[in-house]
Each structure stands twice: as C-alpha cells, then as structure tokens.
Amino acid sequence: MDKVIFDVLLVAMLIVSAILVVSILMQPSKQDGAADAFSGGSGELFERRKARGFEAVMQRFTAITIGIWLLLGFMLVVLSTK
C-alpha cells in the first residue's frame, strides 16, 4: 500500500514541478529596475511595487504551487523513511 501511495505522490510531484516551471517562466520580466540600479538610475531597486492584474495572479499561483510542491516533497521524504 505504501508503494502505491509513494508512486502516486511521485507522479503528482513531477506534474506539479512541470507546472511550477511553466508558471515561473510566464511571470513578467523585471529587468527594467535592475538596469537602472546598476547604472545609477532612479533607485527603483528597493521600491516595492504592488503587483496588479496578470502579474498578481501569477505571483499567487506560483506561491501556492511552491507550497504544494514542498508539501509533496515532505510527504515523499516521510514515506521513504518507512
């Protein structure tokens, strides 16, 4: 029974990993502020701008996906020690 649960969790981990990679790659680039910070620009590097629209949705989705990924990883570790 433990082997079946382990295999199901492993497949779920692989699927969530693929979704996580795609969600990270879909997030908008923030290179604008980095270029200004290194060239002595306006100092927007340390300003915290609130995400809106698509960017906010992707940030929340990525955070939730990371949480699920960590939970699955922890469950796999616990099952592998039995």
C-alpha atoms as a printed R data frame, in Angstrom:
   type eleno elety resid chain resno      x      y       z
1  ATOM     1    CA   MET     A     1  0.000  0.000   0.000
2  ATOM     2    CA   ASP     A     2  2.825  2.417   0.849
3  ATOM     3    CA   LYS     A     3  4.441  1.751  -2.536
4  ATOM     4    CA   VAL     A     4  1.244  2.746  -4.367
5  ATOM     5    CA   ILE     A     5  0.896  5.950  -2.337
6  ATOM     6    CA   PHE     A     6  4.578  6.743  -2.895
7  ATOM     7    CA   ASP     A     7  4.204  6.250  -6.659
8  ATOM     8    CA   VAL     A     8  1.082  8.451  -6.793
9  ATOM     9    CA   LEU     A     9  2.833 11.198  -4.812
10 ATOM    10    CA   LEU     A    10  5.901 10.936  -7.050
11 ATOM    11    CA   VAL     A    11  3.798 11.359 -10.194
12 ATOM    12    CA   ALA     A    12  1.988 14.308  -8.565
13 ATOM    13    CA   MET     A    13  5.381 15.822  -7.682
14 ATOM    14    CA   LEU     A    14  6.523 15.564 -11.304
15 ATOM    15    CA   ILE     A    15  3.324 17.186 -12.571
16 ATOM    16    CA   VAL     A    16  3.491 19.998 -10.006
17 ATOM    17    CA   SER     A    17  7.181 20.519 -10.880
18 ATOM    18    CA   ALA     A    18  6.338 20.988 -14.549
19 ATOM    19    CA   ILE     A    19  3.507 23.394 -13.676
20 ATOM    20    CA   LEU     A    20  5.870 25.320 -11.387
21 ATOM    21    CA   VAL     A    21  8.487 25.724 -14.112
22 ATOM    22    CA   VAL     A    22  5.860 26.979 -16.565
23 ATOM    23    CA   SER     A    23  4.382 29.412 -14.026
24 ATOM    24    CA   ILE     A    24  7.821 30.846 -13.225
25 ATOM    25    CA   LEU     A    25  8.617 31.291 -16.903
26 ATOM    26    CA   MET     A    26  5.259 33.018 -17.542
27 ATOM    27    CA   GLN     A    27  5.888 35.747 -14.980
28 ATOM    28    CA   PRO     A    28  6.659 39.192 -16.412
29 ATOM    29    CA   SER     A    29 10.288 40.277 -16.532
30 ATOM    30    CA   LYS     A    30 11.575 42.837 -14.040
31 ATOM    31    CA   GLN     A    31 14.761 43.800 -15.873
32 ATOM    32    CA   ASP     A    32 13.798 47.473 -16.089
33 ATOM    33    CA   GLY     A    33 14.681 48.268 -12.471
34 ATOM    34    CA   ALA     A    34 17.842 46.135 -12.431
35 ATOM    35    CA   ALA     A    35 19.400 48.090 -15.299
36 ATOM    36    CA   ASP     A    36 18.704 51.408 -13.552
37 ATOM    37    CA   ALA     A    37 20.125 50.154 -10.261
38 ATOM    38    CA   PHE     A    38 23.484 49.254 -11.761
39 ATOM    39    CA   SER     A    39 23.744 52.381 -13.879
40 ATOM    40    CA   GLY     A    40 22.908 54.810 -11.067
41 ATOM    41    CA   GLY     A    41 19.312 55.277 -12.126
42 ATOM    42    CA   SER     A    42 16.302 56.337 -10.137
43 ATOM    43    CA   GLY     A    43 16.789 53.818  -7.336
44 ATOM    44    CA   GLU     A    44 13.735 51.682  -8.010
45 ATOM    45    CA   LEU     A    45 15.593 48.545  -6.964
46 ATOM    46    CA   PHE     A    46 14.447 48.776  -3.340
47 ATOM    47    CA   GLU     A    47 10.965 50.101  -4.018
48 ATOM    48    CA   ARG     A    48  8.174 47.598  -3.575
49 ATOM    49    CA   ARG     A    49  5.608 47.994  -6.311
50 ATOM    50    CA   LYS     A    50  2.301 46.231  -5.812
51 ATOM    51    CA   ALA     A    51  1.604 43.612  -8.445
52 ATOM    52    CA   ARG     A    52 -1.627 44.083 -10.366
53 ATOM    53    CA   GLY     A    53 -3.640 42.056 -12.812
54 ATOM    54    CA   PHE     A    54 -1.884 39.163 -14.510
55 ATOM    55    CA   GLU     A    55  1.309 39.667 -12.508
56 ATOM    56    CA   ALA     A    56 -0.544 39.382  -9.182
57 ATOM    57    CA   VAL     A    57 -2.383 36.253 -10.306
58 ATOM    58    CA   MET     A    58  0.863 34.623 -11.426
59 ATOM    59    CA   GLN     A    59  2.624 35.503  -8.161
60 ATOM    60    CA   ARG     A    60 -0.170 33.955  -6.091
61 ATOM    61    CA   PHE     A    61 -0.399 30.899  -8.332
62 ATOM    62    CA   THR     A    62  3.374 30.377  -8.140
63 ATOM    63    CA   ALA     A    63  3.366 30.747  -4.350
64 ATOM    64    CA   ILE     A    64  0.553 28.208  -3.986
65 ATOM    65    CA   THR     A    65  2.296 25.820  -6.379
66 ATOM    66    CA   ILE     A    66  5.539 26.111  -4.385
67 ATOM    67    CA   GLY     A    67  3.611 25.293  -1.205
68 ATOM    68    CA   ILE     A    68  2.072 22.207  -2.795
69 ATOM    69    CA   TRP     A    69  5.484 21.159  -4.148
70 ATOM    70    CA   LEU     A    70  7.086 21.481  -0.701
71 ATOM    71    CA   LEU     A    71  4.250 19.539   0.938
72 ATOM    72    CA   LEU     A    72  4.556 16.739  -1.611
73 ATOM    73    CA   GLY     A    73  8.315 16.647  -1.106
74 ATOM    74    CA   PHE     A    74  7.908 16.400   2.655
75 ATOM    75    CA   MET     A    75  5.354 13.616   2.287
76 ATOM    76    CA   LEU     A    76  7.690 11.717  -0.052
77 ATOM    77    CA   VAL     A    77 10.535 12.012   2.463
78 ATOM    78    CA   VAL     A    78  8.341 10.725   5.280
79 ATOM    79    CA   LEU     A    79  7.149  7.763   3.190
80 ATOM    80    CA   SER     A    80 10.658  6.917   2.001
81 ATOM    81    CA   THR     A    81 11.942  6.585   5.561
82 ATOM    82    CA   LYS     A    82  9.424  3.844   6.409
